[in-house]
Tab-separated table of C-alpha atoms in Angstrom:
chain	number	residue	atom	x	y	z
A	15	MET	CA	-36.883	-42.179	34.556
A	16	SER	CA	-35.834	-41.765	38.193
A	17	ARG	CA	-37.009	-38.810	40.236
A	18	ARG	CA	-33.424	-37.454	40.318
A	19	ALA	CA	-33.067	-37.595	36.519
A	20	TYR	CA	-36.495	-36.012	36.070
A	21	ALA	CA	-35.527	-33.140	38.342
A	22	ILE	CA	-32.313	-32.503	36.369
A	23	VAL	CA	-34.180	-32.445	33.043
A	24	ALA	CA	-36.798	-30.100	34.447
A	25	ALA	CA	-34.120	-27.731	35.687
A	26	LEU	CA	-32.467	-27.679	32.261
A	27	VAL	CA	-35.793	-26.901	30.576
A	28	VAL	CA	-36.363	-23.975	32.919
A	29	ALA	CA	-32.824	-22.656	32.306
A	30	VAL	CA	-33.182	-22.861	28.522
A	31	ALA	CA	-36.541	-21.109	28.693
A	32	GLY	CA	-34.972	-18.342	30.745
A	33	VAL	CA	-32.217	-17.831	28.161
A	34	ALA	CA	-34.787	-17.714	25.358
A	35	VAL	CA	-36.783	-15.048	27.206
A	36	ALA	CA	-33.625	-13.012	27.784
A	37	LEU	CA	-32.694	-13.195	24.114
A	38	GLY	CA	-36.202	-12.176	23.152
A	39	VAL	CA	-36.000	-9.096	25.334
A	40	ARG	CA	-32.553	-8.174	23.937
A	41	ALA	CA	-33.778	-8.538	20.353
A	42	ALA	CA	-36.903	-6.427	20.910
A	43	GLY	CA	-37.539	-3.654	18.422
A	44	PRO	CA	-37.819	0.142	18.928
A	45	ASP	CA	-41.320	-0.200	20.393
A	46	ASP	CA	-40.123	-2.347	23.313
A	47	ASP	CA	-40.483	-0.540	26.635
A	48	THR	CA	-37.517	-2.387	28.197
A	49	PRO	CA	-34.278	-0.399	27.842
A	50	ALA	CA	-31.232	-2.206	26.472
A	51	ALA	CA	-28.968	-3.418	29.240
A	52	SER	CA	-25.569	-1.730	29.576
A	53	ALA	CA	-25.366	-0.702	25.902
A	54	SER	CA	-22.623	1.886	25.605
A	55	PRO	CA	-22.617	3.970	22.399
A	56	SER	CA	-19.490	3.664	20.283
A	57	PRO	CA	-17.503	6.911	19.972
A	58	THR	CA	-18.105	8.848	16.794
A	59	THR	CA	-15.542	11.599	17.156
A	60	SER	CA	-12.339	9.595	17.626
A	61	PRO	CA	-10.183	9.151	14.496
A	62	VAL	CA	-9.611	5.683	13.120
A	63	PRO	CA	-6.154	4.314	13.998
A	64	VAL	CA	-4.001	3.804	10.922
A	65	ILE	CA	-1.150	1.276	10.769
A	66	VAL	CA	1.770	2.926	9.014
A	67	PRO	CA	4.292	0.491	7.501
A	68	GLY	CA	7.763	0.936	8.933
A	69	ARG	CA	10.809	1.690	6.852
A	70	PRO	CA	13.311	-1.118	6.329
A	71	GLY	CA	14.431	-2.350	9.715
A	72	GLU	CA	11.721	-0.404	11.556
A	73	SER	CA	8.428	-1.651	13.007
A	74	ALA	CA	5.016	-0.338	11.981
A	75	SER	CA	3.390	2.428	14.001
A	76	VAL	CA	-0.183	3.555	14.657
A	77	ILE	CA	-1.293	7.164	14.252
A	78	PRO	CA	-4.680	8.935	14.088
A	79	SER	CA	-5.794	8.908	10.488
A	80	ASP	CA	-6.980	12.522	10.429
A	81	GLN	CA	-4.211	14.293	12.281
A	82	LEU	CA	-2.561	15.786	9.174
A	83	PRO	CA	-4.772	18.272	7.318
A	84	ALA	CA	-3.496	19.604	3.990
A	85	PRO	CA	-3.817	23.301	3.074
A	86	ASP	CA	-6.664	22.453	0.693
A	87	GLY	CA	-8.614	20.774	3.485
A	88	THR	CA	-7.933	17.191	2.436
A	89	LEU	CA	-6.462	14.746	4.919
A	90	TYR	CA	-3.288	12.732	4.608
A	91	ASN	CA	-1.069	10.729	6.919
A	92	ALA	CA	2.491	9.454	7.296
A	93	ALA	CA	1.871	6.571	4.891
A	94	ASP	CA	0.922	9.034	2.139
A	95	THR	CA	3.972	11.188	2.805
A	96	PHE	CA	6.314	8.199	2.893
A	97	PHE	CA	5.000	6.898	-0.420
A	98	MET	CA	5.220	10.227	-2.236
A	99	ARG	CA	8.732	10.857	-0.941
A	100	MET	CA	10.093	7.409	-1.652
A	101	MET	CA	8.663	7.178	-5.151
A	102	ILE	CA	10.876	10.072	-6.259
A	103	PRO	CA	14.190	8.170	-5.921
A	104	HIS	CA	12.436	4.939	-6.885
A	105	HIS	CA	11.263	6.399	-10.199
A	106	ALA	CA	14.624	8.142	-10.677
A	107	GLN	CA	16.401	4.785	-10.642
A	108	ALA	CA	13.950	3.351	-13.172
A	109	LEU	CA	14.680	6.326	-15.440
A	110	GLU	CA	18.411	5.701	-15.015
A	111	MET	CA	18.007	2.091	-16.111
A	112	ALA	CA	15.758	3.069	-19.002
A	113	ALA	CA	18.325	5.592	-20.240
A	114	LEU	CA	20.930	2.827	-20.499
A	115	ALA	CA	18.781	0.897	-22.972
A	116	GLY	CA	19.162	3.442	-25.763
A	117	ASP	CA	22.599	2.322	-26.964
A	118	ARG	CA	22.943	-0.976	-25.109
A	119	ALA	CA	19.762	-2.975	-25.721
A	120	GLY	CA	19.868	-5.727	-28.314
A	121	HIS	CA	16.095	-6.068	-28.790
A	122	ALA	CA	13.853	-3.312	-30.110
A	123	GLN	CA	11.232	-4.403	-27.564
A	124	ILE	CA	13.587	-3.494	-24.725
A	125	ARG	CA	14.079	-0.010	-26.128
A	126	SER	CA	10.304	0.302	-26.526
A	127	VAL	CA	9.684	-0.652	-22.904
A	128	ALA	CA	12.399	1.771	-21.787
A	129	SER	CA	10.764	4.578	-23.766
A	130	ARG	CA	7.385	3.846	-22.180
A	131	ILE	CA	8.931	3.877	-18.710
A	132	THR	CA	10.550	7.252	-19.370
A	133	ALA	CA	7.330	8.717	-20.790
A	134	ALA	CA	5.286	7.564	-17.789
A	135	GLN	CA	7.579	8.015	-14.824
A	136	LYS	CA	9.269	11.322	-15.560
A	137	PRO	CA	5.981	13.266	-15.344
A	138	GLU	CA	4.982	11.268	-12.264
A	139	ILE	CA	8.034	12.537	-10.383
A	140	ALA	CA	6.749	16.058	-10.952
A	141	VAL	CA	3.393	14.993	-9.461
A	142	PHE	CA	5.086	13.625	-6.338
A	143	GLN	CA	7.090	16.822	-5.945
A	144	ALA	CA	4.028	19.043	-6.381
A	145	TRP	CA	2.055	17.072	-3.773
A	146	LEU	CA	4.869	17.473	-1.227
A	147	LYS	CA	5.364	21.161	-1.993
A	148	ALA	CA	1.654	21.880	-1.542
A	149	ARG	CA	1.934	20.551	2.010
A	150	ASN	CA	5.238	22.282	2.796
A	151	LEU	CA	6.978	18.912	3.017
A	152	SER	CA	10.559	18.265	1.971
A	153	GLU	CA	11.318	15.757	-0.767
A	154	THR	CA	13.722	13.849	1.462
A	155	GLU	CA	13.824	12.853	5.101
A	156	ASP	CA	17.139	13.058	6.935
A	157	GLY	CA	18.619	9.893	8.348
A	158	HIS	CA	16.934	7.393	6.043
A	159	SER	CA	18.675	5.516	3.242
A	160	HIS	CA	16.960	4.457	0.025
A	161	ALA	CA	19.071	1.291	-0.192
A	162	GLY	CA	16.509	-0.927	1.547
A	163	MET	CA	13.505	0.379	-0.369
A	164	LYS	CA	11.392	-2.273	-2.049
A	165	GLY	CA	12.652	-3.002	-5.553
A	166	MET	CA	15.633	-0.636	-5.421
A	167	GLN	CA	18.671	-2.108	-7.170
A	168	PRO	CA	22.078	-1.963	-5.435
A	169	PRO	CA	24.861	0.214	-6.885
A	170	ASP	CA	26.950	-2.771	-7.969
A	171	ALA	CA	24.037	-4.128	-10.005
A	172	MET	CA	23.567	-0.741	-11.681
A	173	LYS	CA	27.285	-0.656	-12.593
A	174	ALA	CA	27.104	-4.176	-13.957
A	175	LEU	CA	24.085	-3.308	-16.112
A	176	ALA	CA	25.869	-0.279	-17.536
A	177	SER	CA	28.804	-2.456	-18.553
A	178	LEU	CA	26.723	-4.831	-20.701
A	179	LYS	CA	25.396	-4.704	-24.257
A	180	GLY	CA	23.164	-6.786	-26.483
A	181	ASP	CA	21.488	-9.933	-25.178
A	182	ALA	CA	23.374	-9.868	-21.884
A	183	PHE	CA	22.127	-6.338	-21.226
A	184	ASP	CA	18.563	-7.258	-22.195
A	185	LYS	CA	18.386	-10.187	-19.800
A	186	MET	CA	19.777	-8.253	-16.867
A	187	PHE	CA	17.612	-5.235	-17.686
A	188	VAL	CA	14.441	-7.330	-17.601
A	189	ASP	CA	15.433	-9.075	-14.359
A	190	MET	CA	16.238	-5.802	-12.636
A	191	MET	CA	13.310	-3.817	-13.984
A	192	VAL	CA	10.785	-6.535	-13.131
A	193	ALA	CA	12.096	-6.617	-9.556
A	194	HIS	CA	12.033	-2.812	-9.473
A	195	HIS	CA	8.441	-2.716	-10.717
A	196	GLU	CA	7.363	-5.371	-8.225
A	197	GLY	CA	8.774	-3.196	-5.456
A	198	ALA	CA	6.799	-0.184	-6.691
A	199	ILE	CA	3.618	-2.282	-6.822
A	200	ALA	CA	4.206	-3.436	-3.239
A	201	MET	CA	4.699	0.176	-2.095
A	202	ALA	CA	1.555	1.235	-3.954
A	203	THR	CA	-0.411	-1.588	-2.345
A	204	ASP	CA	0.785	-0.482	1.096
A	205	VAL	CA	-0.328	3.112	0.668
A	206	VAL	CA	-3.700	2.097	-0.763
A	207	SER	CA	-4.218	0.013	2.381
A	208	TYR	CA	-2.850	2.457	4.957
A	209	GLY	CA	-2.961	5.913	3.400
A	210	ARG	CA	-5.628	8.589	3.853
A	211	ASP	CA	-5.315	10.916	0.866
A	212	GLU	CA	-7.702	10.038	-1.996
A	213	ARG	CA	-5.418	11.580	-4.612
A	214	VAL	CA	-2.468	9.505	-3.402
A	215	ASN	CA	-4.712	6.449	-3.568
A	216	GLU	CA	-5.541	7.249	-7.223
A	217	ILE	CA	-1.872	7.799	-8.093
A	218	ALA	CA	-0.782	4.567	-6.391
A	219	THR	CA	-3.541	2.561	-8.062
A	220	GLY	CA	-2.520	3.918	-11.463
A	221	ILE	CA	1.155	3.157	-10.855
A	222	ALA	CA	0.383	-0.415	-9.805
A	223	ALA	CA	-1.737	-1.051	-12.914
A	224	GLU	CA	0.770	0.598	-15.251
A	225	GLN	CA	3.786	-1.276	-13.892
A	226	GLN	CA	1.998	-4.616	-13.741
A	227	ALA	CA	1.242	-4.225	-17.461
A	228	GLU	CA	4.907	-3.391	-18.141
A	229	ILE	CA	6.016	-6.514	-16.276
A	230	GLY	CA	3.772	-8.557	-18.572
A	231	ARG	CA	5.268	-6.921	-21.672
A	232	MET	CA	8.842	-7.515	-20.497
A	233	ARG	CA	8.191	-11.175	-19.714
A	234	GLN	CA	6.867	-11.715	-23.238
A	235	ILE	CA	10.107	-10.545	-24.863
A	236	PRO	CA	11.958	-13.587	-26.285
A	237	LEU	CA	15.365	-13.491	-24.603
């Protein structure tokens, strides 16, 4: 090895040794007398930023997760409020579709599914309303349409469903209700991810499980 090459290798060895020593000092335990270099403590009092999903056509926003205290001391945020508000008209449309099945469905299984939807979702609307009332929040927000809400069926589809009977009704009912349920599950997933209120989380989790099971039952109906 030439003297020049030897000198380069020696320099590299010294550099690596220096890095190893530095790492050893940084990794020292509580008994080490050397203070940690430029270690700034992370803030413990700042709220965690929460990404709130935007309404149709709007971008998401970020708000402090603990800025909205409820009267009972629990915390909630805009994602919780949006979910509880929007699920009222969302459930109301499901109840409207379920009511049509009584004298239009051709299969008994469709009427059974419709009855289960009514039994589950009508009381849930009262839960949404009570949650909003306890926080002095209105059930609606001015300036926002429900038309673009996930899973909501357009008025012309609702009119078409009401005009059908028998097998034709059953097929359209399943298609529309599955899409409607999938929208509710997506909304529930959003609030579980971005919401703050534990009770809302429980409600959303229950809705997602309940409606996923109903989708499975509807898809098993021989149409």
